[in-house]
Coordinates of C-alpha atoms in Angstrom, one line a residue:
Chain A
M1 CA 0.0 0.0 0.0
A2 CA 1.0 3.6 -0.3
G3 CA 3.1 5.0 2.6
P4 CA 4.5 3.0 5.5
V5 CA 2.7 -0.2 6.1
V6 CA 2.3 -3.0 8.6
E7 CA 3.0 -5.6 5.9
Q8 CA 6.2 -3.8 4.9
S9 CA 8.0 -7.1 4.4
S10 CA 5.5 -8.3 1.8
H11 CA 5.6 -5.0 0.0
G12 CA 9.4 -5.0 0.0
R13 CA 9.8 -2.1 2.4
R14 CA 12.2 -2.1 5.3
L15 CA 10.8 -3.1 8.7
P16 CA 11.5 -0.6 11.5
F17 CA 13.2 -1.9 14.6
E18 CA 10.8 -3.8 16.7
I19 CA 11.4 -5.3 20.2
P20 CA 10.7 -9.1 19.9
T21 CA 7.5 -10.1 21.5
P22 CA 9.0 -12.4 24.2
V23 CA 11.5 -9.6 25.2
R24 CA 8.6 -7.2 25.4
A25 CA 6.6 -9.6 27.5
A26 CA 9.6 -10.1 29.8
L27 CA 9.9 -6.3 30.1
V28 CA 6.3 -6.1 31.1
V29 CA 6.9 -8.7 33.9
G30 CA 9.9 -6.6 35.0
F31 CA 7.8 -3.4 35.0
I32 CA 5.1 -5.1 37.0
Y33 CA 7.7 -6.0 39.6
L34 CA 9.0 -2.4 39.5
F35 CA 5.4 -1.2 40.0
L36 CA 5.0 -3.4 43.1
V37 CA 8.3 -2.1 44.4
G38 CA 6.9 1.5 44.0
V39 CA 3.7 0.7 45.9
S40 CA 5.7 -0.9 48.7
S41 CA 8.1 2.1 48.8
L42 CA 5.1 4.4 49.2
E43 CA 4.0 2.4 52.2
K44 CA 7.5 2.4 53.6
G45 CA 7.9 6.1 53.1
I46 CA 4.7 7.0 55.0
K47 CA 5.7 4.6 57.8
I48 CA 9.1 6.4 58.1
M49 CA 7.2 9.8 58.5
G50 CA 5.8 8.7 61.9
E51 CA 2.2 8.8 63.2
D52 CA 2.0 12.6 63.9
T53 CA 2.9 13.5 60.4
Q54 CA 0.5 10.9 59.0
E55 CA -2.3 12.3 61.1
R56 CA -1.6 15.9 59.9
L57 CA -1.2 14.7 56.3
F58 CA -4.4 12.7 56.0
S59 CA -6.8 14.5 58.4
S60 CA -8.0 16.6 55.4
V61 CA -9.6 13.6 53.7
S62 CA -11.8 12.6 56.6
N63 CA -14.7 14.6 55.1
P64 CA -16.1 12.3 52.4
I65 CA -16.7 15.1 49.8
A66 CA -13.2 16.4 50.4
G67 CA -11.9 12.8 49.9
L68 CA -14.0 12.5 46.7
C69 CA -12.5 15.8 45.4
V70 CA -8.9 14.7 46.3
G71 CA -9.6 11.5 44.4
V72 CA -10.7 13.5 41.3
L73 CA -7.8 15.9 41.5
G74 CA -5.2 13.3 42.1
T75 CA -6.4 11.2 39.2
V76 CA -6.6 14.2 36.8
L77 CA -3.1 15.2 37.8
V78 CA -1.6 11.8 36.9
Q79 CA -4.2 11.0 34.2
S80 CA -4.6 7.5 35.4
S81 CA -7.0 6.0 37.9
S82 CA -4.7 2.9 38.0
A83 CA -1.9 5.0 39.4
S84 CA -4.1 7.0 41.8
T85 CA -5.9 4.0 43.2
S86 CA -2.6 2.1 43.6
V87 CA -1.4 5.1 45.6
I88 CA -4.6 5.0 47.7
V89 CA -4.0 1.3 48.3
G90 CA -0.5 2.1 49.4
L91 CA -1.7 4.7 51.8
V92 CA -4.4 2.4 53.3
A93 CA -1.7 -0.2 53.7
T94 CA 0.2 2.2 56.0
K95 CA -3.1 2.7 58.0
G96 CA -2.5 6.4 57.5
I97 CA -6.0 6.4 55.8
S98 CA -8.8 4.2 56.9
V99 CA -10.8 2.2 54.4
D100 CA -13.8 4.4 55.2
D101 CA -11.9 7.6 54.3
A102 CA -10.4 6.0 51.2
V103 CA -13.7 4.9 49.7
P104 CA -14.7 8.4 48.5
M105 CA -11.2 8.9 47.1
I106 CA -11.6 5.7 45.1
M107 CA -14.9 7.0 43.8
G108 CA -13.3 10.3 42.9
A109 CA -10.6 8.5 41.0
N110 CA -13.3 6.9 38.9
I111 CA -14.6 10.3 38.0
G112 CA -11.1 11.8 37.5
T113 CA -10.0 9.1 35.0
T114 CA -12.7 10.2 32.5
V115 CA -10.9 13.5 31.9
T116 CA -8.4 11.8 29.5
N117 CA -11.0 10.7 26.9
T118 CA -12.8 14.0 27.3
L119 CA -9.6 15.8 26.5
V120 CA -9.1 13.5 23.5
S121 CA -12.6 14.4 22.2
L122 CA -11.6 18.1 22.3
G123 CA -9.2 17.3 19.5
H124 CA -12.2 17.1 17.1
V125 CA -13.5 20.5 18.1
R126 CA -13.1 22.0 14.6
Q127 CA -15.5 19.6 12.9
S128 CA -19.0 20.1 14.4
A129 CA -20.5 16.7 13.5
E130 CA -17.4 14.8 14.5
F131 CA -17.1 16.8 17.7
A132 CA -20.7 16.2 18.7
R133 CA -20.2 12.4 18.4
A134 CA -16.8 12.4 20.0
F135 CA -17.8 14.7 22.9
A136 CA -20.9 12.6 23.6
A137 CA -18.9 9.4 23.6
A138 CA -16.4 10.8 26.0
T139 CA -18.9 12.4 28.4
V140 CA -21.2 9.4 28.6
H141 CA -18.4 7.9 30.7
D142 CA -18.4 11.1 32.9
F143 CA -22.2 11.1 33.3
F144 CA -22.2 7.4 34.3
N145 CA -19.4 7.8 36.8
V146 CA -20.9 10.9 38.4
M147 CA -24.3 9.2 38.6
A148 CA -22.7 6.1 40.2
V149 CA -21.1 8.3 42.8
A150 CA -24.3 10.3 43.4
V151 CA -26.1 7.0 44.1
L152 CA -23.5 4.9 45.7
L153 CA -21.6 7.4 47.9
P154 CA -24.6 8.3 50.0
L155 CA -25.6 4.6 50.2
E156 CA -22.1 3.7 51.3
L157 CA -22.0 6.5 53.9
V158 CA -25.3 5.4 55.4
T159 CA -25.0 1.6 55.1
G160 CA -21.3 0.9 54.3
V161 CA -22.6 -1.6 51.7
V162 CA -19.9 -1.1 49.1
S163 CA -16.9 -1.5 51.4
G164 CA -18.8 -4.1 53.4
I165 CA -19.0 -6.4 50.4
A166 CA -15.3 -5.8 49.7
K167 CA -14.4 -6.4 53.3
G168 CA -16.3 -9.7 53.3
I169 CA -14.4 -10.9 50.2
S170 CA -11.1 -9.7 51.6
E171 CA -11.7 -11.6 54.9
V172 CA -12.3 -14.8 53.0
L173 CA -9.1 -14.3 50.9
V174 CA -6.5 -12.9 53.3
G175 CA -8.0 -12.5 56.8
S176 CA -9.8 -9.9 58.9
A177 CA -8.9 -6.2 59.3
G178 CA -6.2 -5.5 61.9
S179 CA -4.3 -8.7 61.2
E180 CA -1.0 -9.0 59.4
W181 CA -1.1 -10.7 56.0
K182 CA 2.0 -12.5 54.9
S183 CA 1.9 -11.5 51.2
P184 CA 4.5 -13.4 49.3
V185 CA 4.8 -10.4 46.9
K186 CA 5.7 -8.2 49.9
E187 CA 8.7 -10.5 50.5
W188 CA 9.8 -10.4 46.9
V189 CA 9.9 -6.6 46.8
K190 CA 11.4 -6.1 50.3
K191 CA 15.0 -5.9 49.2
P192 CA 14.7 -3.2 46.5
V193 CA 12.6 -1.1 48.9
E194 CA 15.3 -1.4 51.5
W195 CA 17.8 -0.3 48.9
I196 CA 15.8 2.8 48.2
V197 CA 15.6 3.7 51.9
D198 CA 19.3 2.9 52.3
L199 CA 20.1 5.2 49.4
W200 CA 18.4 8.2 50.9
D201 CA 19.9 7.2 54.3
A202 CA 23.3 7.3 52.7
V203 CA 22.9 10.9 51.5
G204 CA 22.1 11.9 55.1
L205 CA 18.3 12.1 55.0
N206 CA 16.2 10.9 57.9
G207 CA 12.8 11.4 59.6
N208 CA 10.0 13.2 57.7
V209 CA 12.3 14.4 54.9
Q210 CA 13.5 10.9 54.3
G211 CA 10.0 9.6 54.4
T212 CA 8.8 12.2 52.0
I213 CA 11.6 11.5 49.5
V214 CA 11.0 7.7 49.8
V215 CA 7.2 8.4 49.1
L216 CA 8.2 10.6 46.1
T217 CA 10.6 7.9 44.8
G218 CA 7.8 5.3 45.2
L219 CA 5.4 7.6 43.4
A220 CA 7.8 8.2 40.5
I221 CA 8.4 4.4 40.2
V222 CA 4.6 3.7 40.3
L223 CA 3.9 6.3 37.6
G224 CA 6.9 5.3 35.5
A225 CA 6.3 1.6 35.7
L226 CA 2.6 2.0 34.9
T227 CA 3.4 4.1 31.9
L228 CA 5.8 1.5 30.6
I229 CA 3.5 -1.4 31.4
T230 CA 0.7 0.3 29.5
K231 CA 2.9 1.3 26.6
N232 CA 4.3 -2.2 26.1
M233 CA 1.1 -4.0 26.7
R234 CA -0.6 -1.8 24.2
R235 CA 2.0 -2.9 21.6
L236 CA 1.8 -6.5 22.7
V237 CA -2.0 -6.7 22.3
A238 CA -2.7 -4.1 19.7
D239 CA -3.5 -6.6 17.0
R240 CA -5.7 -8.6 19.3
V241 CA -7.5 -5.4 20.4
E242 CA -8.1 -4.4 16.8
R243 CA -9.4 -7.8 15.8
S244 CA -11.8 -8.1 18.8
V245 CA -13.0 -4.5 18.4
N246 CA -13.8 -5.3 14.7
N247 CA -15.6 -8.5 15.7
V248 CA -17.6 -7.0 18.5
L249 CA -18.5 -3.4 17.9
G250 CA -21.9 -2.8 16.5
K251 CA -22.6 -6.6 16.3
G252 CA -22.6 -7.8 19.9
S253 CA -25.0 -7.0 22.8
G254 CA -24.2 -4.5 25.6
A255 CA -22.9 -7.3 27.8
V256 CA -20.4 -8.4 25.0
A257 CA -19.3 -4.8 24.5
M258 CA -18.8 -4.5 28.3
L259 CA -16.8 -7.7 28.3
L260 CA -14.6 -6.3 25.5
G261 CA -14.0 -3.1 27.5
L262 CA -13.1 -5.3 30.5
V263 CA -10.7 -7.5 28.6
I264 CA -8.9 -4.7 26.8
T265 CA -8.5 -2.7 29.9
I266 CA -7.1 -5.6 31.9
A267 CA -4.7 -6.3 29.0
V268 CA -3.4 -2.7 28.7
Q269 CA -3.8 -1.8 32.4
S270 CA -5.5 1.5 31.6
S271 CA -9.1 2.4 31.2
S272 CA -8.0 5.7 29.6
I273 CA -6.5 3.8 26.7
T274 CA -9.6 1.8 26.1
T275 CA -12.0 4.7 26.3
S276 CA -9.7 6.9 24.3
I277 CA -9.7 4.4 21.5
L278 CA -13.5 4.8 21.3
I279 CA -13.3 8.5 20.7
P280 CA -12.0 8.5 17.1
L281 CA -14.3 5.6 16.3
S282 CA -17.2 7.5 17.6
A283 CA -16.1 10.7 15.9
A284 CA -15.8 8.9 12.6
G285 CA -19.3 7.5 13.1
V286 CA -17.9 3.9 13.1
L287 CA -19.3 3.4 16.6
S288 CA -22.6 4.6 17.9
L289 CA -22.9 6.3 21.3
R290 CA -25.1 3.4 22.6
N291 CA -22.4 0.9 21.5
A292 CA -19.5 2.8 23.0
Y293 CA -21.3 3.3 26.4
P294 CA -21.1 -0.3 27.6
V295 CA -17.5 -0.6 26.6
T296 CA -16.6 2.3 29.0
L297 CA -18.4 0.4 31.8
G298 CA -16.3 -2.7 31.1
A299 CA -13.3 -0.4 31.2
N300 CA -14.4 0.9 34.6
V301 CA -14.3 -2.6 36.0
G302 CA -11.1 -3.7 34.2
T303 CA -9.1 -0.8 35.5
T304 CA -9.6 -2.0 39.1
I305 CA -7.2 -4.9 38.4
T306 CA -4.2 -2.5 38.9
A307 CA -5.2 -1.6 42.5
L308 CA -5.8 -5.3 43.2
L309 CA -2.2 -6.0 41.9
A310 CA -0.9 -3.2 44.1
A311 CA -2.7 -4.7 47.1
L312 CA -0.5 -7.8 46.7
A313 CA 2.5 -5.7 47.7
A314 CA 0.8 -4.6 50.9
S315 CA 0.9 -6.4 54.2
V316 CA -2.6 -5.6 55.7
P317 CA -6.0 -6.9 54.6
E318 CA -7.3 -3.3 54.4
A319 CA -5.3 -2.7 51.3
L320 CA -7.0 -5.5 49.5
T321 CA -10.4 -4.4 50.9
I322 CA -10.0 -0.9 49.4
A323 CA -8.8 -2.4 46.1
L324 CA -11.9 -4.7 46.1
T325 CA -14.1 -1.7 47.0
H326 CA -13.1 -0.1 43.7
T327 CA -14.2 -3.3 41.9
T328 CA -17.4 -3.6 43.9
F329 CA -18.3 0.0 43.4
N330 CA -18.0 -0.3 39.6
I331 CA -19.9 -3.6 39.4
M332 CA -22.6 -2.1 41.6
G333 CA -22.7 1.0 39.4
I334 CA -23.5 -1.3 36.4
L335 CA -26.1 -3.2 38.4
F336 CA -27.8 0.0 39.6
L337 CA -27.5 2.2 36.5
Y338 CA -27.1 0.0 33.4
V339 CA -29.0 -3.2 34.2
P340 CA -32.4 -1.5 34.9
P341 CA -33.7 -0.4 31.4
F342 CA -35.4 2.8 32.8
V343 CA -32.1 4.4 33.9
R344 CA -29.8 2.9 31.3
D345 CA -30.3 5.8 28.8
L346 CA -29.8 8.6 31.3
P347 CA -26.0 9.0 30.8
V348 CA -26.6 8.7 27.0
L349 CA -29.2 11.4 27.0
G350 CA -27.2 13.6 29.3
S351 CA -24.1 13.3 27.2
Q352 CA -26.0 14.0 23.9
R353 CA -27.6 17.1 25.5
L354 CA -24.2 18.3 26.7
A355 CA -22.6 17.6 23.3
D356 CA -25.4 19.7 21.6
I357 CA -24.6 22.6 23.9
A358 CA -20.8 22.2 23.4
V359 CA -21.2 22.2 19.6
R360 CA -23.2 25.4 19.7
Q361 CA -20.8 27.0 22.2
R362 CA -17.3 25.5 22.1
T363 CA -16.2 27.4 25.2
W364 CA -18.7 25.4 27.1
A365 CA -16.8 22.2 26.4
V366 CA -13.6 23.7 27.8
G367 CA -15.5 25.2 30.7
Y368 CA -17.0 21.8 31.4
V369 CA -13.6 20.1 31.6
M370 CA -12.1 22.9 33.7
G371 CA -15.2 23.1 36.0
V372 CA -15.9 19.4 36.6
F373 CA -12.3 18.1 36.8
I374 CA -10.4 21.1 38.3
V375 CA -12.4 24.0 39.7
L376 CA -15.1 22.1 41.5
P377 CA -12.8 19.6 43.1
L378 CA -10.4 22.4 44.2
V379 CA -13.3 24.3 45.7
G380 CA -14.5 21.2 47.4
V381 CA -11.0 20.5 48.9
A382 CA -10.6 24.1 49.9
L383 CA -13.9 24.4 51.7
L384 CA -14.2 21.0 53.2
R385 CA -10.8 19.9 54.3
Chain B
M1 CA -16.8 -12.6 19.8
V2 CA -14.8 -11.4 22.7
M3 CA -12.9 -14.7 22.5
S4 CA -11.3 -13.4 19.3
F5 CA -9.1 -11.4 21.6
F6 CA -7.4 -14.6 22.7
R7 CA -7.2 -16.2 19.3
K8 CA -4.6 -15.6 16.6
G9 CA -5.7 -14.2 13.3
P10 CA -4.7 -11.8 10.5
T11 CA -3.8 -8.3 11.6
G12 CA -5.9 -5.3 10.6
L13 CA -4.4 -4.3 7.3
E14 CA -3.8 -7.9 6.2
H15 CA -7.4 -8.6 6.8
V16 CA -8.5 -5.6 4.8
V17 CA -6.3 -6.6 1.9
S18 CA -7.6 -10.2 1.9
K19 CA -11.2 -9.0 2.0
S20 CA -10.4 -6.6 -0.8
V21 CA -9.2 -9.6 -2.9
G22 CA -12.6 -11.2 -2.2
M23 CA -14.3 -7.9 -3.3
L24 CA -12.3 -8.0 -6.5
G25 CA -13.5 -11.5 -7.1
D26 CA -17.1 -10.2 -6.7
A27 CA -16.4 -7.4 -9.1
R28 CA -15.1 -9.8 -11.7
H29 CA -18.2 -11.9 -11.2
S30 CA -20.4 -8.9 -12.0
F31 CA -18.2 -7.9 -14.9
D32 CA -18.4 -11.4 -16.4
L33 CA -22.2 -11.6 -16.1
A34 CA -22.9 -8.1 -17.3
T35 CA -20.7 -8.5 -20.4
L36 CA -22.3 -11.9 -21.0
A37 CA -25.7 -10.2 -21.1
L38 CA -24.5 -7.6 -23.6
L39 CA -22.3 -9.7 -25.9
T40 CA -24.3 -13.0 -26.0
E41 CA -27.9 -14.2 -26.2
T42 CA -28.1 -14.4 -22.4
P43 CA -31.2 -12.5 -21.3
P44 CA -30.2 -9.5 -19.1
A45 CA -33.1 -10.3 -16.7
S46 CA -31.5 -13.7 -15.9
V47 CA -28.3 -12.1 -14.5
D48 CA -29.9 -8.9 -13.1
S49 CA -30.6 -10.1 -9.6
D50 CA -27.2 -11.8 -9.3
I51 CA -25.3 -8.6 -10.4
R52 CA -27.3 -6.4 -8.1
A53 CA -26.9 -8.7 -5.1
T54 CA -23.1 -8.9 -5.8
D55 CA -23.0 -5.1 -6.0
Q56 CA -24.8 -4.9 -2.6
R57 CA -22.2 -7.3 -1.2
I58 CA -19.4 -5.2 -2.6
N59 CA -20.9 -2.0 -1.1
H60 CA -21.4 -3.6 2.2
S61 CA -17.8 -4.9 2.3
E62 CA -16.6 -1.4 1.4
Q63 CA -18.5 0.1 4.3
E64 CA -17.3 -2.6 6.7
L65 CA -13.7 -2.3 5.7
R66 CA -13.7 1.5 5.9
A67 CA -14.8 1.0 9.5
E68 CA -12.1 -1.5 10.1
L69 CA -9.5 1.0 8.7
V70 CA -10.7 3.6 11.2
V71 CA -10.4 1.0 14.0
H72 CA -6.9 0.3 12.8
V73 CA -5.8 3.9 13.1
A74 CA -7.6 4.3 16.4
V75 CA -5.9 1.3 17.9
Q76 CA -2.5 1.2 16.2
G77 CA -1.8 4.9 15.8
T78 CA -1.0 6.8 12.7
A79 CA 2.1 4.9 11.5
D80 CA 0.1 3.2 8.8
I81 CA -1.8 6.2 7.7
G82 CA -0.4 6.1 4.2
S83 CA -1.5 2.5 3.8
V84 CA -4.9 3.3 5.3
L85 CA -5.6 6.1 2.9
G86 CA -4.3 4.0 0.0
L87 CA -6.7 1.2 1.0
I88 CA -9.6 3.6 1.2
L89 CA -8.9 4.6 -2.4
L90 CA -8.5 1.0 -3.4
L91 CA -11.8 0.0 -1.9
K92 CA -13.5 2.8 -3.7
K93 CA -12.0 1.6 -7.0
I94 CA -13.3 -1.9 -6.5
E95 CA -16.7 -0.5 -5.7
R96 CA -16.6 1.7 -8.8
I97 CA -15.8 -1.4 -10.9
G98 CA -19.0 -3.0 -9.4
D99 CA -20.9 0.1 -10.5
Q100 CA -19.4 0.1 -14.0
A101 CA -20.3 -3.6 -14.4
K102 CA -23.9 -2.6 -13.4
N103 CA -23.7 0.2 -16.1
V104 CA -22.8 -2.5 -18.7
L105 CA -25.9 -4.4 -17.5
D106 CA -28.0 -1.3 -17.8
L107 CA -26.8 -0.9 -21.4
A108 CA -28.0 -4.5 -22.1
E109 CA -31.2 -3.9 -20.3
S110 CA -31.9 -0.8 -22.3
G111 CA -32.2 -3.0 -25.4
V112 CA -28.7 -2.9 -26.8
R113 CA -27.5 -6.3 -28.1
L114 CA -24.0 -6.8 -29.4
A115 CA -24.3 -10.5 -29.9
N116 CA -24.0 -11.9 -33.5
E117 CA -22.3 -8.8 -34.8
D118 CA -19.2 -8.8 -36.9
D119 CA -17.1 -7.5 -34.1
T120 CA -18.6 -9.8 -31.4
P121 CA -15.9 -12.4 -31.4
A122 CA -13.2 -9.7 -30.9
M123 CA -15.3 -8.2 -28.1
L124 CA -15.7 -11.6 -26.4
E125 CA -12.0 -12.2 -26.7
E126 CA -11.3 -8.8 -25.1
R127 CA -13.8 -9.7 -22.4
E128 CA -11.9 -12.8 -21.6
L129 CA -8.6 -10.9 -21.5
I130 CA -10.0 -8.3 -19.0
S131 CA -11.6 -11.0 -16.9
T132 CA -8.2 -12.6 -16.6
M133 CA -6.8 -9.3 -15.6
F134 CA -9.1 -9.2 -12.6
G135 CA -7.4 -12.4 -11.4
E136 CA -4.0 -11.0 -12.0
A137 CA -4.9 -7.8 -10.1
A138 CA -6.1 -9.9 -7.2
E139 CA -2.8 -11.9 -7.2
L140 CA -0.8 -8.7 -7.3
L141 CA -2.9 -7.2 -4.5
A142 CA -2.3 -10.2 -2.3
E143 CA 1.4 -10.7 -3.2
P144 CA 2.9 -7.5 -4.8
D145 CA 5.7 -8.2 -7.2
A146 CA 7.5 -5.3 -8.9
E147 CA 8.2 -7.0 -12.2
Q148 CA 4.7 -8.5 -12.6
L149 CA 3.3 -5.1 -11.7
E150 CA 5.3 -3.4 -14.4
D151 CA 4.3 -5.9 -17.0
F152 CA 0.7 -5.6 -15.9
G153 CA 0.9 -1.8 -16.1
R154 CA 2.4 -2.0 -19.7
R155 CA -0.4 -4.3 -20.9
V156 CA -3.1 -2.1 -19.3
D157 CA -1.6 1.1 -20.8
H158 CA -1.7 -0.6 -24.2
L159 CA -5.3 -1.7 -23.7
L160 CA -6.3 1.8 -22.5
A161 CA -4.8 3.3 -25.6
E162 CA -6.6 0.8 -27.8
H163 CA -9.9 1.6 -26.1
Q164 CA -9.4 5.3 -26.5
G165 CA -8.6 4.8 -30.1
K166 CA -11.8 2.8 -30.6
I167 CA -13.9 5.4 -28.8
E168 CA -12.5 8.2 -31.0
A169 CA -13.1 6.1 -34.1
Y170 CA -16.7 5.5 -33.1
L171 CA -17.2 9.2 -32.4
H172 CA -16.1 10.1 -35.9
S173 CA -17.6 7.1 -37.7
D174 CA -20.0 7.4 -40.6
R175 CA -21.9 4.3 -39.4
P176 CA -25.4 4.8 -38.0
G177 CA -25.8 6.1 -34.4
H178 CA -27.5 2.9 -33.1
E179 CA -24.3 1.0 -34.1
V180 CA -21.6 3.3 -32.8
V181 CA -23.1 4.9 -29.8
P182 CA -23.5 1.7 -27.7
R183 CA -20.0 0.6 -28.7
A184 CA -18.5 3.9 -27.7
I185 CA -20.3 3.8 -24.4
Y186 CA -19.3 0.2 -23.8
Y187 CA -15.7 0.9 -24.5
R188 CA -15.8 3.9 -22.2
Y189 CA -17.0 1.6 -19.4
L190 CA -14.3 -1.0 -20.3
K191 CA -11.6 1.7 -20.2
R192 CA -12.7 2.8 -16.8
I193 CA -12.8 -0.7 -15.5
V194 CA -9.3 -1.5 -16.8
A195 CA -7.9 1.9 -15.5
N196 CA -9.4 1.1 -12.1
L197 CA -7.8 -2.4 -12.1
L198 CA -4.4 -0.7 -12.7
G199 CA -5.2 1.8 -9.9
I200 CA -5.9 -1.1 -7.6
V201 CA -2.5 -2.8 -8.1
R202 CA -0.6 0.5 -8.1
T203 CA -1.8 1.3 -4.6
A204 CA 0.7 -1.4 -3.5
S205 CA 3.7 0.5 -4.9
D206 CA 2.9 4.1 -5.9
P207 CA 3.4 7.0 -3.5
L208 CA 0.1 8.2 -2.1
P209 CA 0.2 11.8 -3.4
T210 CA 0.7 10.7 -7.1
L211 CA -1.5 7.6 -6.9
D212 CA -3.8 7.5 -10.0
Y213 CA -1.5 9.9 -11.8
L214 CA 1.2 9.0 -14.3
D215 CA 4.6 10.7 -15.1
D216 CA 5.2 11.5 -11.4
G217 CA 1.8 13.2 -11.0
A218 CA 1.8 15.1 -14.3
T219 CA -0.8 13.0 -16.1
D220 CA -4.3 12.1 -14.9
T221 CA -5.1 8.4 -15.5
D222 CA -8.7 9.5 -16.2
D223 CA -10.4 6.4 -14.6

């Protein structure tokens, strides 16, 4: 074909350098290990800081709305709910934050992660028809996640049902809260975490400063490792993703599309990748809004796998409980807001209405992104901390 | 359907190319039937539904493959954008051949009969030649080969010049209109079909900006 091609060899063109698949797969395993080292370093750094500092640091998130806002802001900042929820798991593992305080943050992370595909949709802003489809496909995810929080956060605050289910599963798997869980992964990552602490010890740091630097090192490792995992997994599974998207989209039921979103997101470890793929497809009219919507819901559930992975590096059952809370919250969201036919269309209608407004007045689209993902959470944190 | 994620299979562009080869087979089928209706005693009504169903199948495949190309860019990024745009043009050319075969059928259905004429054997021979070229084009599409492509291009250029010569001769002929007009129209369709076949195989090798142009972009192939 004209231009650079996938089948370059069959067309007599030179193949660009490509990392062999087994090497790339081995790299991914290495990056997952690095990611677990990062999560464990976070836990270690917070522990080094001491209880007083931890108390001062995390007292601001005891208000659930503030916690929600912190979850949104943190996720918007790193553009990855996998990263932010893994950090939350790490914080819960230190017992600096209780599971109850972390639940709204997890829910906020779910809202924050939708900013990525909304930003991707803004790339179509110059073409009205394309933009309307792209913006609706992006914001249907926002609408669903905000609605899920609006329904499930009050329910959780009153009954504790979301975290209760997660706690029940966690108890069956690793034991009850307050106990020490001998995670084998924790043992595997122990040495590198000690090296990080020793490194900063060697440069003369100690106390809160050392704790902060170890936390920052852990954070950098978590973000870096997740980026590399996502990047490499995307390359590893791109052909499979393409094939299954072609086989499923517009042909399967909502459940099949949801399953597709789940599988792709688990494979690439990023819901943003999955949902961002949907935007150009929706913009081009290849995928309808109603077909894109269930894929985003599958992505919501799929992205919780990273926090579950992070929980393996923690030594307390509460870490697994909060990771499972993320999964439970997203599954309950689907059960409450997608399964009943009378509410299923609400996010679709909301996003279409918003897209209509955004097409007529482009500044509204920018205002929406700034308002929902930055200004409102900032105001929430400022007022309620 | 989701299980396809776990199974091995052709990658995106390979799949589009292999489906395009199938579309070209359909276009050849339409061409064979339509020319049969015009050049032999075959009643046009007997091939009408087959040609129209084949055309629908070609149209449907084109739409499906366009969607697959968008999915390819969305998932794999823009590295293959040149190939994707080339394939979009290629699909359109195959679809156009399907339409042109339908035009030949329309000519037959309008009452034109070129069977049992002096030049019928020559036209049937030419029909066979062009039908074989469909097969060659499909082979070149699946397995591009520079030498074969050059040879194919040479023969197509020769045929196109021949067709143009015939069209001009009919336009200036002293023979009655009901004899020359259908022939001029028929050769115009043949010329476009053959030019599109050349365009299809050239998408495998020509740079995208000058695709469908000759002499480094200076001459329009007029397909």
